mmCIF file of C-alpha atoms in Angstrom:
data_model
loop_
_atom_site.group_PDB
_atom_site.id
_atom_site.type_symbol
_atom_site.label_atom_id
_atom_site.label_comp_id
_atom_site.label_asym_id
_atom_site.label_seq_id
_atom_site.Cartn_x
_atom_site.Cartn_y
_atom_site.Cartn_z
ATOM 1 C CA GLU A 10 0.000 0.000 0.000
ATOM 2 C CA SER A 11 1.484 3.334 -1.020
ATOM 3 C CA GLY A 12 2.080 5.897 1.684
ATOM 4 C CA SER A 13 2.304 3.283 4.414
ATOM 5 C CA LEU A 14 4.591 0.655 5.910
ATOM 6 C CA THR A 15 4.029 -3.061 5.319
ATOM 7 C CA GLU A 16 5.952 -5.553 7.411
ATOM 8 C CA ILE A 17 6.589 -9.113 6.222
ATOM 9 C CA TYR A 18 7.824 -11.456 8.913
ATOM 10 C CA GLY A 19 8.571 -15.158 9.116
ATOM 11 C CA GLU A 20 11.245 -17.757 9.692
ATOM 12 C CA PHE A 21 14.273 -18.327 7.488
ATOM 13 C CA ARG A 22 13.317 -19.556 3.975
ATOM 14 C CA THR A 23 9.670 -18.542 4.065
ATOM 15 C CA GLY A 24 10.021 -16.328 1.001
ATOM 16 C CA LYS A 25 10.538 -12.848 2.494
ATOM 17 C CA THR A 26 13.521 -11.948 0.318
ATOM 18 C CA GLN A 27 11.958 -13.534 -2.788
ATOM 19 C CA LEU A 28 8.870 -11.406 -2.252
ATOM 20 C CA CYS A 29 11.097 -8.314 -2.011
ATOM 21 C CA HIS A 30 12.889 -9.217 -5.258
ATOM 22 C CA THR A 31 9.544 -9.663 -7.020
ATOM 23 C CA LEU A 32 8.251 -6.316 -5.698
ATOM 24 C CA ALA A 33 11.418 -4.531 -6.865
ATOM 25 C CA VAL A 34 10.463 -5.593 -10.402
ATOM 26 C CA THR A 35 6.653 -5.409 -10.355
ATOM 27 C CA CYS A 36 6.653 -1.871 -8.901
ATOM 28 C CA GLN A 37 8.081 -0.789 -12.288
ATOM 29 C CA LEU A 38 5.096 -2.144 -14.229
ATOM 30 C CA PRO A 39 2.488 0.310 -15.576
ATOM 31 C CA LEU A 40 -0.394 1.202 -13.255
ATOM 32 C CA ALA A 41 -2.799 -0.690 -15.541
ATOM 33 C CA GLN A 42 -0.857 -3.896 -14.812
ATOM 34 C CA GLY A 43 -0.891 -3.396 -11.067
ATOM 35 C CA GLY A 44 2.516 -1.721 -10.895
ATOM 36 C CA ALA A 45 3.485 1.694 -9.540
ATOM 37 C CA GLU A 46 5.374 2.989 -12.598
ATOM 38 C CA GLY A 47 8.278 3.884 -10.346
ATOM 39 C CA LYS A 48 11.785 2.863 -9.386
ATOM 40 C CA ALA A 49 12.658 0.644 -6.437
ATOM 41 C CA MET A 50 14.913 1.550 -3.510
ATOM 42 C CA TYR A 51 16.451 -1.605 -2.018
ATOM 43 C CA ILE A 52 18.304 -1.467 1.304
ATOM 44 C CA ASP A 53 19.882 -4.839 2.064
ATOM 45 C CA THR A 54 21.162 -5.607 5.564
ATOM 46 C CA GLU A 55 21.649 -9.367 5.198
ATOM 47 C CA GLY A 56 23.595 -9.585 1.938
ATOM 48 C CA THR A 57 20.830 -11.593 0.241
ATOM 49 C CA PHE A 58 20.174 -9.314 -2.759
ATOM 50 C CA ARG A 59 20.746 -11.102 -6.094
ATOM 51 C CA PRO A 60 20.556 -9.083 -9.354
ATOM 52 C CA GLN A 61 20.259 -12.314 -11.373
ATOM 53 C CA ARG A 62 16.950 -13.020 -9.620
ATOM 54 C CA LEU A 63 15.655 -9.657 -10.843
ATOM 55 C CA ILE A 64 16.628 -10.576 -14.411
ATOM 56 C CA ALA A 65 14.617 -13.828 -14.256
ATOM 57 C CA ILE A 66 11.597 -12.040 -12.760
ATOM 58 C CA ALA A 67 11.811 -9.243 -15.361
ATOM 59 C CA GLU A 68 11.841 -11.797 -18.189
ATOM 60 C CA ARG A 69 8.778 -13.490 -16.732
ATOM 61 C CA PHE A 70 6.873 -10.194 -16.931
ATOM 62 C CA GLY A 71 8.168 -9.450 -20.440
ATOM 63 C CA MET A 72 10.252 -6.501 -19.244
ATOM 64 C CA ASP A 73 13.715 -5.413 -20.386
ATOM 65 C CA PRO A 74 16.102 -6.813 -17.719
ATOM 66 C CA GLY A 75 18.704 -4.061 -18.262
ATOM 67 C CA ALA A 76 16.148 -1.304 -17.736
ATOM 68 C CA VAL A 77 14.729 -3.109 -14.697
ATOM 69 C CA LEU A 78 18.166 -3.312 -13.047
ATOM 70 C CA ASP A 79 18.830 0.368 -13.837
ATOM 71 C CA ASN A 80 15.626 1.262 -11.994
ATOM 72 C CA VAL A 81 16.644 -0.445 -8.764
ATOM 73 C CA ALA A 82 18.716 1.752 -6.461
ATOM 74 C CA TYR A 83 20.539 -0.795 -4.311
ATOM 75 C CA ALA A 84 22.583 -0.251 -1.163
ATOM 76 C CA LYS A 85 24.058 -2.635 1.382
ATOM 77 C CA ALA A 86 23.859 -1.350 4.955
ATOM 78 C CA HIS A 87 26.864 -2.279 7.098
ATOM 79 C CA ASN A 88 25.651 -1.087 10.491
ATOM 80 C CA THR A 89 22.642 0.657 12.046
ATOM 81 C CA GLU A 90 24.215 4.087 11.655
ATOM 82 C CA HIS A 91 24.802 3.439 7.949
ATOM 83 C CA GLN A 92 21.252 2.075 7.621
ATOM 84 C CA SER A 93 19.909 5.415 8.881
ATOM 85 C CA GLU A 94 22.247 7.422 6.642
ATOM 86 C CA LEU A 95 20.946 5.534 3.608
ATOM 87 C CA LEU A 96 17.484 6.944 4.270
ATOM 88 C CA LEU A 97 18.862 10.476 3.952
ATOM 89 C CA ALA A 98 20.393 9.532 0.606
ATOM 90 C CA ALA A 99 17.085 7.909 -0.372
ATOM 91 C CA ALA A 100 15.176 11.114 0.345
ATOM 92 C CA GLY A 101 17.508 13.025 -1.994
ATOM 93 C CA MET A 102 16.960 10.523 -4.797
ATOM 94 C CA MET A 103 13.200 10.533 -4.317
ATOM 95 C CA ALA A 104 13.068 14.253 -4.710
ATOM 96 C CA GLU A 105 14.516 13.815 -8.207
ATOM 97 C CA ALA A 106 12.787 10.687 -9.582
ATOM 98 C CA ARG A 107 9.578 8.751 -9.140
ATOM 99 C CA PHE A 108 9.955 5.769 -6.816
ATOM 100 C CA GLY A 109 7.272 3.147 -6.313
ATOM 101 C CA VAL A 110 8.681 1.259 -3.343
ATOM 102 C CA ILE A 111 11.322 1.333 -0.604
ATOM 103 C CA ILE A 112 12.392 -2.141 0.514
ATOM 104 C CA VAL A 113 14.417 -2.825 3.670
ATOM 105 C CA ASP A 114 15.455 -6.486 3.979
ATOM 106 C CA SER A 115 15.618 -6.950 6.895
ATOM 107 C CA VAL A 116 14.852 -3.959 9.055
ATOM 108 C CA THR A 117 15.890 -5.541 12.380
ATOM 109 C CA ASN A 118 18.942 -7.634 11.453
ATOM 110 C CA LEU A 119 21.669 -5.070 12.269
ATOM 111 C CA TYR A 120 19.886 -3.851 15.404
ATOM 112 C CA ARG A 121 19.745 -7.399 16.616
ATOM 113 C CA THR A 122 23.478 -7.992 16.152
ATOM 114 C CA GLU A 123 24.664 -4.597 17.435
ATOM 115 C CA TYR A 124 22.494 -4.373 20.533
ATOM 116 C CA GLU A 125 22.750 -7.642 22.405
ATOM 117 C CA GLY A 126 21.354 -8.583 25.781
ATOM 118 C CA ARG A 127 18.562 -7.080 27.870
ATOM 119 C CA GLY A 128 20.678 -4.132 29.004
ATOM 120 C CA GLU A 129 20.826 -2.800 25.459
ATOM 121 C CA LEU A 130 17.158 -3.346 24.703
ATOM 122 C CA SER A 131 15.915 0.178 25.387
ATOM 123 C CA ALA A 132 18.724 1.741 23.318
ATOM 124 C CA ARG A 133 17.972 -0.671 20.477
ATOM 125 C CA GLN A 134 14.251 0.073 20.555
ATOM 126 C CA MET A 135 14.900 3.814 20.604
ATOM 127 C CA HIS A 136 17.172 3.669 17.530
ATOM 128 C CA LEU A 137 14.860 1.286 15.704
ATOM 129 C CA GLY A 138 11.910 3.552 16.460
ATOM 130 C CA LYS A 139 13.747 6.537 15.031
ATOM 131 C CA PHE A 140 14.590 4.622 11.835
ATOM 132 C CA LEU A 141 10.981 3.490 11.417
ATOM 133 C CA ARG A 142 9.635 7.018 11.945
ATOM 134 C CA HIS A 143 11.986 8.272 9.222
ATOM 135 C CA LEU A 144 10.781 5.494 6.899
ATOM 136 C CA THR A 145 7.134 6.332 7.596
ATOM 137 C CA ARG A 146 7.848 9.986 6.885
ATOM 138 C CA LEU A 147 9.337 9.088 3.486
ATOM 139 C CA ALA A 148 6.275 6.955 2.698
ATOM 140 C CA ASP A 149 4.032 9.847 3.608
ATOM 141 C CA GLU A 150 6.019 12.584 1.890
ATOM 142 C CA TYR A 151 6.671 10.816 -1.415
ATOM 143 C CA GLY A 152 3.638 8.519 -1.506
ATOM 144 C CA VAL A 153 5.798 5.415 -1.899
ATOM 145 C CA ALA A 154 4.999 1.992 -0.511
ATOM 146 C CA VAL A 155 7.451 0.900 2.176
ATOM 147 C CA VAL A 156 8.056 -2.829 2.615
ATOM 148 C CA VAL A 157 10.252 -4.128 5.419
ATOM 149 C CA THR A 158 11.057 -7.709 6.318
ATOM 150 C CA ASN A 159 11.513 -8.907 9.861
ATOM 151 C CA GLN A 160 12.828 -12.007 11.577
ATOM 152 C CA VAL A 161 11.011 -13.972 14.238
ATOM 153 C CA VAL A 162 12.058 -15.307 17.636
ATOM 154 C CA ALA A 163 10.563 -17.906 19.958
ATOM 155 C CA ASN A 164 7.735 -16.377 21.972
ATOM 156 C CA PRO A 165 8.402 -16.981 25.686
ATOM 157 C CA ASP A 166 4.787 -16.048 26.507
ATOM 158 C CA GLY A 167 3.391 -18.734 24.211
ATOM 159 C CA ASN A 168 1.972 -21.726 26.046
ATOM 160 C CA ALA A 169 4.281 -24.680 25.348
ATOM 161 C CA MET A 170 1.286 -26.996 24.951
ATOM 162 C CA PHE A 171 -0.074 -24.955 22.064
ATOM 163 C CA ALA A 172 3.152 -24.500 20.172
ATOM 164 C CA GLY A 173 1.614 -23.810 16.752
ATOM 165 C CA ALA A 174 -0.097 -20.462 16.667
ATOM 166 C CA ASN A 175 1.941 -18.131 18.838
ATOM 167 C CA ALA A 176 5.226 -20.018 19.145
ATOM 168 C CA LEU A 177 7.026 -17.339 17.106
ATOM 169 C CA LYS A 178 6.785 -13.586 17.263
ATOM 170 C CA PRO A 179 8.338 -10.832 15.145
ATOM 171 C CA ILE A 180 11.325 -8.951 16.571
ATOM 172 C CA GLY A 181 10.984 -5.307 17.573
ATOM 173 C CA GLY A 182 8.064 -5.546 19.984
ATOM 174 C CA ASN A 183 5.560 -2.711 20.197
ATOM 175 C CA ILE A 184 7.806 -0.260 18.318
ATOM 176 C CA MET A 185 7.624 -2.472 15.236
ATOM 177 C CA ALA A 186 3.934 -3.272 15.683
ATOM 178 C CA HIS A 187 2.938 0.404 15.902
ATOM 179 C CA ALA A 188 5.036 1.459 12.913
ATOM 180 C CA SER A 189 3.539 -1.145 10.575
ATOM 181 C CA THR A 190 0.205 -0.389 8.946
ATOM 182 C CA THR A 191 -0.076 -3.903 7.524
ATOM 183 C CA ARG A 192 1.661 -7.016 8.849
ATOM 184 C CA LEU A 193 2.016 -10.219 6.854
ATOM 185 C CA ALA A 194 3.143 -13.423 8.523
ATOM 186 C CA LEU A 195 4.793 -15.996 6.246
ATOM 187 C CA ARG A 196 5.237 -19.667 7.010
ATOM 188 C CA LYS A 197 6.210 -22.808 5.118
ATOM 189 C CA GLY A 198 3.584 -24.914 3.392
ATOM 190 C CA ARG A 199 4.012 -28.135 1.408
ATOM 191 C CA GLY A 200 7.048 -28.364 -0.867
ATOM 192 C CA GLU A 201 7.813 -24.995 -2.417
ATOM 193 C CA ASN A 202 4.500 -23.549 -1.244
ATOM 194 C CA ARG A 203 4.367 -20.843 1.387
ATOM 195 C CA ILE A 204 1.437 -19.419 3.327
ATOM 196 C CA ALA A 205 0.961 -15.685 3.818
ATOM 197 C CA LYS A 206 -1.386 -14.603 6.567
ATOM 198 C CA ILE A 207 -2.667 -11.074 7.125
ATOM 199 C CA ALA A 208 -1.780 -10.628 10.790
ATOM 200 C CA CYS A 209 -2.822 -6.993 11.001
ATOM 201 C CA SER A 210 -4.472 -4.609 8.542
ATOM 202 C CA PRO A 211 -6.747 -1.563 8.881
ATOM 203 C CA VAL A 212 -8.760 -2.573 5.790
ATOM 204 C CA LEU A 213 -8.373 -6.313 5.178
ATOM 205 C CA PRO A 214 -9.846 -9.143 7.274
ATOM 206 C CA GLU A 215 -7.514 -11.716 8.807
ATOM 207 C CA SER A 216 -7.100 -14.289 6.047
ATOM 208 C CA GLU A 217 -4.543 -16.563 4.409
ATOM 209 C CA ALA A 218 -3.302 -17.215 0.878
ATOM 210 C CA GLN A 219 -0.791 -19.643 -0.587
ATOM 211 C CA PHE A 220 1.992 -18.866 -3.035
ATOM 212 C CA SER A 221 5.061 -20.658 -4.292
ATOM 213 C CA ILE A 222 8.665 -19.654 -4.870
ATOM 214 C CA SER A 223 10.406 -20.450 -8.137
ATOM 215 C CA GLU A 224 13.289 -19.178 -10.274
ATOM 216 C CA ASN A 225 10.906 -16.478 -11.505
ATOM 217 C CA GLY A 226 10.115 -15.080 -8.073
ATOM 218 C CA VAL A 227 6.780 -15.385 -6.325
ATOM 219 C CA GLU A 228 4.116 -17.328 -8.224
ATOM 220 C CA ASP A 229 0.727 -18.956 -7.687
ATOM 221 C CA ALA A 230 0.729 -21.939 -5.346
ATOM 222 C CA LYS A 231 1.520 -25.339 -6.847
ATOM 223 C CA ASP A 232 -0.973 -28.155 -6.428
#
């Protein structure tokens, strides 16, 4: 959704990064085809960005791979300070060209590694909150969609007997929950299938959908 922040969270290999790669391409499609007719800003904190994936996805949609890659402004964030600085650079670029989406994959990774232990928790949350406010401001100011991915941790509050539903929770606590307009929870299905659940949305009911991951990005679920 343009002008707001969407959070995608789930375990390792649930398709978060693949979804980001697909969005970096589809946001360049014309409005009539469900795109945003804009460039993509991709901030990578985990080193999982692969240009060759974008080429395969572009070919699937009948787009020129070279032009698609040119329209993705990519940056690798090395620490939380750098991650914040990249947003300042992003704002400058957005003032000059039309962007459809800002992707941060993942938003919490560097905060998690730099601020360890309970003693650092409040400092981590404060810095993360500041970064998210800046992101939300960019979404608001330039009307772009912001998509961030997030990792999950074991939920100590979850009842051990009912491990399924609430065994995992996204990192970032309330700060993350309040910043996100829409939250999607991803989990593994059968084979290459994945399940996306709307965990929180101001307009959509809580529901689930299946999709699959292939060489060409995110596709319809396989039977």
